[in-house]
PDB file of C-alpha atoms in Angstrom:
ATOM      1  CA  MET Q   1      16.412 -36.062  85.999  1.00 70.00           C
ATOM      2  CA  SER Q   2      15.174 -33.421  83.177  1.00 85.00           C
ATOM      3  CA  GLU Q   3      11.817 -32.127  84.504  1.00 94.00           C
ATOM      4  CA  LYS Q   4       8.839 -32.177  82.360  1.00 95.00           C
ATOM      5  CA  ILE Q   5       7.916 -28.667  81.356  1.00 95.00           C
ATOM      6  CA  ALA Q   6       4.080 -27.526  79.853  1.00 94.00           C
ATOM      7  CA  LEU Q   7       4.513 -25.677  76.825  1.00 95.00           C
ATOM      8  CA  THR Q   8       1.372 -22.789  75.689  1.00 91.00           C
ATOM      9  CA  PRO Q   9       2.933 -20.281  73.635  1.00 93.00           C
ATOM     10  CA  ALA Q  10       1.759 -16.548  74.075  1.00 90.00           C
ATOM     11  CA  THR Q  11      -0.949 -17.201  70.761  1.00 91.00           C
ATOM     12  CA  HIS Q  12      -2.383 -19.817  72.218  1.00 90.00           C
ATOM     13  CA  THR Q  13      -5.486 -20.310  74.557  1.00 84.00           C
ATOM     14  CA  THR Q  14      -5.334 -22.206  77.936  1.00 79.00           C
ATOM     15  CA  PRO Q  15      -6.430 -25.087  76.587  1.00 79.00           C
ATOM     16  CA  PRO Q  16      -9.467 -26.352  78.702  1.00 76.00           C
ATOM     17  CA  ALA Q  17      -8.897 -29.059  80.364  1.00 83.00           C
ATOM     18  CA  LYS Q  18      -5.602 -30.827  81.890  1.00 86.00           C
ATOM     19  CA  PHE Q  19      -3.582 -30.980  79.481  1.00 87.00           C
ATOM     20  CA  SER Q  20      -0.757 -29.093  77.198  1.00 92.00           C
ATOM     21  CA  HIS Q  21      -0.587 -27.293  74.179  1.00 95.00           C
ATOM     22  CA  GLY Q  22       3.616 -28.919  74.095  1.00 97.00           C
ATOM     23  CA  VAL Q  23       5.627 -30.937  76.214  1.00 97.00           C
ATOM     24  CA  LYS Q  24       9.649 -30.821  76.554  1.00 97.00           C
ATOM     25  CA  LYS Q  25      10.998 -33.249  79.133  1.00 97.00           C
ATOM     26  CA  GLY Q  26      15.491 -33.352  77.769  1.00 96.00           C
ATOM     27  CA  ASN Q  27      15.823 -33.409  74.531  1.00 97.00           C
ATOM     28  CA  ILE Q  28      11.815 -34.195  73.949  1.00 98.00           C
ATOM     29  CA  LEU Q  29       9.314 -32.019  72.662  1.00 98.00           C
ATOM     30  CA  GLN Q  30       5.638 -33.422  72.080  1.00 98.00           C
ATOM     31  CA  VAL Q  31       3.649 -30.618  70.210  1.00 98.00           C
ATOM     32  CA  ALA Q  32       0.031 -31.877  70.957  1.00 96.00           C
ATOM     33  CA  GLY Q  33      -2.908 -32.339  67.391  1.00 95.00           C
ATOM     34  CA  GLN Q  34      -2.880 -28.199  66.922  1.00 96.00           C
ATOM     35  CA  VAL Q  35      -5.634 -26.819  64.563  1.00 95.00           C
ATOM     36  CA  GLY Q  36      -5.660 -24.085  62.109  1.00 95.00           C
ATOM     37  CA  PHE Q  37      -7.227 -21.947  64.461  1.00 94.00           C
ATOM     38  CA  LEU Q  38      -5.479 -17.530  64.784  1.00 95.00           C
ATOM     39  CA  PRO Q  39      -3.674 -16.074  67.698  1.00 94.00           C
ATOM     40  CA  ALA Q  40      -5.641 -16.380  70.945  1.00 90.00           C
ATOM     41  CA  VAL Q  41      -7.642 -12.821  71.531  1.00 90.00           C
ATOM     42  CA  GLU Q  42      -8.500 -12.253  75.331  1.00 86.00           C
ATOM     43  CA  GLY Q  43     -11.909 -12.963  76.282  1.00 87.00           C
ATOM     44  CA  GLN Q  44     -12.726 -14.201  72.596  1.00 88.00           C
ATOM     45  CA  PRO Q  45     -13.813 -18.211  71.642  1.00 88.00           C
ATOM     46  CA  PRO Q  46     -10.488 -18.920  68.974  1.00 89.00           C
ATOM     47  CA  THR Q  47     -11.635 -18.417  65.527  1.00 91.00           C
ATOM     48  CA  PRO Q  48     -10.459 -20.844  62.754  1.00 94.00           C
ATOM     49  CA  ALA Q  49      -7.830 -18.816  60.337  1.00 96.00           C
ATOM     50  CA  GLY Q  50     -10.364 -18.884  57.306  1.00 94.00           C
ATOM     51  CA  PRO Q  51     -12.538 -21.279  55.067  1.00 96.00           C
ATOM     52  CA  THR Q  52     -10.268 -23.536  53.053  1.00 97.00           C
ATOM     53  CA  LEU Q  53      -7.788 -25.849  53.480  1.00 97.00           C
ATOM     54  CA  ARG Q  54      -5.084 -23.965  52.578  1.00 98.00           C
ATOM     55  CA  GLU Q  55      -6.045 -20.641  54.759  1.00 98.00           C
ATOM     56  CA  GLN Q  56      -6.087 -23.475  57.767  1.00 97.00           C
ATOM     57  CA  THR Q  57      -2.788 -25.796  56.988  1.00 97.00           C
ATOM     58  CA  LEU Q  58      -0.999 -22.765  56.621  1.00 97.00           C
ATOM     59  CA  GLN Q  59      -2.143 -21.197  60.668  1.00 97.00           C
ATOM     60  CA  THR Q  60      -2.217 -24.831  61.772  1.00 97.00           C
ATOM     61  CA  PHE Q  61       1.788 -24.859  60.452  1.00 97.00           C
ATOM     62  CA  ALA Q  62       2.092 -21.457  62.134  1.00 97.00           C
ATOM     63  CA  ASN Q  63       0.753 -22.771  65.539  1.00 97.00           C
ATOM     64  CA  VAL Q  64       3.241 -26.023  65.790  1.00 97.00           C
ATOM     65  CA  ARG Q  65       6.104 -23.504  64.722  1.00 97.00           C
ATOM     66  CA  ALA Q  66       4.987 -21.293  67.229  1.00 97.00           C
ATOM     67  CA  ILE Q  67       5.274 -24.575  70.151  1.00 97.00           C
ATOM     68  CA  LEU Q  68       8.376 -25.744  68.248  1.00 97.00           C
ATOM     69  CA  GLU Q  69      10.369 -22.092  69.214  1.00 97.00           C
ATOM     70  CA  GLU Q  70       8.288 -21.899  72.877  1.00 97.00           C
ATOM     71  CA  GLY Q  71      10.683 -24.904  74.126  1.00 97.00           C
ATOM     72  CA  GLY Q  72      13.485 -24.511  72.118  1.00 97.00           C
ATOM     73  CA  ALA Q  73      13.133 -26.023  69.165  1.00 96.00           C
ATOM     74  CA  THR Q  74      12.868 -26.003  64.945  1.00 94.00           C
ATOM     75  CA  TRP Q  75      11.328 -27.473  62.214  1.00 93.00           C
ATOM     76  CA  ASP Q  76      14.297 -29.060  61.433  1.00 92.00           C
ATOM     77  CA  ASP Q  77      14.889 -30.572  65.265  1.00 95.00           C
ATOM     78  CA  VAL Q  78      11.224 -32.525  64.097  1.00 95.00           C
ATOM     79  CA  MET Q  79      11.411 -36.441  63.214  1.00 94.00           C
ATOM     80  CA  MET Q  80       7.899 -37.648  62.752  1.00 95.00           C
ATOM     81  CA  MET Q  81       4.931 -35.647  61.784  1.00 95.00           C
ATOM     82  CA  ARG Q  82       0.917 -36.738  61.611  1.00 95.00           C
ATOM     83  CA  VAL Q  83      -1.546 -34.991  59.974  1.00 95.00           C
ATOM     84  CA  TYR Q  84      -5.580 -35.355  60.988  1.00 95.00           C
ATOM     85  CA  LEU Q  85      -7.303 -34.169  57.739  1.00 95.00           C
ATOM     86  CA  THR Q  86     -11.319 -34.384  57.654  1.00 94.00           C
ATOM     87  CA  ASP Q  87     -11.714 -35.277  54.277  1.00 93.00           C
ATOM     88  CA  VAL Q  88      -9.927 -38.189  51.494  1.00 92.00           C
ATOM     89  CA  ASP Q  89     -10.358 -35.761  49.320  1.00 94.00           C
ATOM     90  CA  HIS Q  90      -7.849 -33.058  50.495  1.00 95.00           C
ATOM     91  CA  PHE Q  91      -5.208 -34.983  50.706  1.00 93.00           C
ATOM     92  CA  ALA Q  92      -3.529 -33.923  47.109  1.00 95.00           C
ATOM     93  CA  GLU Q  93      -3.698 -29.982  48.174  1.00 96.00           C
ATOM     94  CA  MET Q  94      -3.020 -30.829  51.108  1.00 95.00           C
ATOM     95  CA  ASN Q  95       0.576 -31.929  50.441  1.00 94.00           C
ATOM     96  CA  GLU Q  96       1.534 -29.980  47.764  1.00 95.00           C
ATOM     97  CA  ILE Q  97       0.127 -26.806  50.144  1.00 96.00           C
ATOM     98  CA  TYR Q  98       3.035 -29.010  52.186  1.00 93.00           C
ATOM     99  CA  ASN Q  99       6.128 -29.537  49.533  1.00 92.00           C
ATOM    100  CA  ALA Q 100       5.595 -25.680  49.227  1.00 93.00           C
ATOM    101  CA  TYR Q 101       5.968 -25.099  52.811  1.00 93.00           C
ATOM    102  CA  PHE Q 102       8.781 -26.813  54.185  1.00 90.00           C
ATOM    103  CA  GLU Q 103      10.805 -25.746  50.293  1.00 90.00           C
ATOM    104  CA  GLU Q 104       9.806 -22.463  51.370  1.00 90.00           C
ATOM    105  CA  GLN Q 105      11.361 -23.423  55.071  1.00 85.00           C
ATOM    106  CA  GLY Q 106      14.252 -24.591  53.958  1.00 83.00           C
ATOM    107  CA  PHE Q 107      13.876 -27.811  55.889  1.00 78.00           C
ATOM    108  CA  THR Q 108      17.298 -29.604  55.153  1.00 73.00           C
ATOM    109  CA  ALA Q 109      15.882 -33.584  55.281  1.00 79.00           C
ATOM    110  CA  ALA Q 110      12.063 -34.625  55.539  1.00 80.00           C
ATOM    111  CA  PRO Q 111      10.932 -35.847  58.705  1.00 84.00           C
ATOM    112  CA  ALA Q 112       9.058 -39.017  58.590  1.00 84.00           C
ATOM    113  CA  ALA Q 113       5.109 -38.458  58.640  1.00 85.00           C
ATOM    114  CA  ARG Q 114       1.422 -39.984  58.473  1.00 88.00           C
ATOM    115  CA  THR Q 115      -1.893 -38.972  57.368  1.00 87.00           C
ATOM    116  CA  THR Q 116      -4.845 -40.143  58.478  1.00 89.00           C
ATOM    117  CA  VAL Q 117      -8.034 -39.214  57.455  1.00 87.00           C
ATOM    118  CA  TYR Q 118     -10.085 -38.016  61.204  1.00 81.00           C
ATOM    119  CA  VAL Q 119     -13.423 -37.098  61.206  1.00 74.00           C
ATOM    120  CA  GLY Q 120     -13.568 -35.924  64.664  1.00 81.00           C
ATOM    121  CA  LEU Q 121     -12.533 -32.104  64.878  1.00 88.00           C
ATOM    122  CA  PRO Q 122     -15.317 -29.210  66.067  1.00 85.00           C
ATOM    123  CA  LYS Q 123     -17.568 -28.281  63.511  1.00 86.00           C
ATOM    124  CA  GLY Q 124     -15.611 -26.426  59.985  1.00 90.00           C
ATOM    125  CA  LEU Q 125     -12.489 -27.838  61.636  1.00 95.00           C
ATOM    126  CA  LEU Q 126      -9.931 -29.267  58.424  1.00 96.00           C
ATOM    127  CA  ILE Q 127      -6.738 -30.024  59.589  1.00 97.00           C
ATOM    128  CA  GLU Q 128      -5.002 -31.677  62.616  1.00 96.00           C
ATOM    129  CA  ILE Q 129      -0.983 -32.013  63.134  1.00 96.00           C
ATOM    130  CA  ASP Q 130       1.467 -33.038  65.878  1.00 96.00           C
ATOM    131  CA  ALA Q 131       4.701 -33.030  66.294  1.00 97.00           C
ATOM    132  CA  LEU Q 132       7.793 -35.116  67.964  1.00 97.00           C
ATOM    133  CA  ALA Q 133      10.621 -33.625  67.756  1.00 97.00           C
ATOM    134  CA  VAL Q 134      14.202 -34.401  69.380  1.00 97.00           C
ATOM    135  CA  LEU Q 135      16.807 -31.035  70.216  1.00 96.00           C
ATOM    136  CA  SER Q 136      20.134 -31.806  69.880  1.00 86.00           C
TER     137      SER Q 136
END
């Protein structure tokens, strides 16, 4: 039986409670909800990448990717992504950013995805993404 391994890349802060940024068990890797915080700086609070949806979305993708890589996965291993927005008016812009990003990444097959509007993110944050990956 494989053990459950908590994943916290060096770019991420230690979670403030008993949860992990990602968890890997066997060939399954679950990335917890990530937001657009810049890489962690010791002694400083988390800082959003910027005020725009584009800045925060690209940083959120980088944060998800860091956890995937920490667990030995790539974007091509992602089976499902869930995107949470704080404003329904951001759907079209997020889709444009999403499509351009994954076109640049050379995605072989897009994962299943769901986008929903969620208003419970900390002030100033516009997007959260979680992902489920299955490694070969």
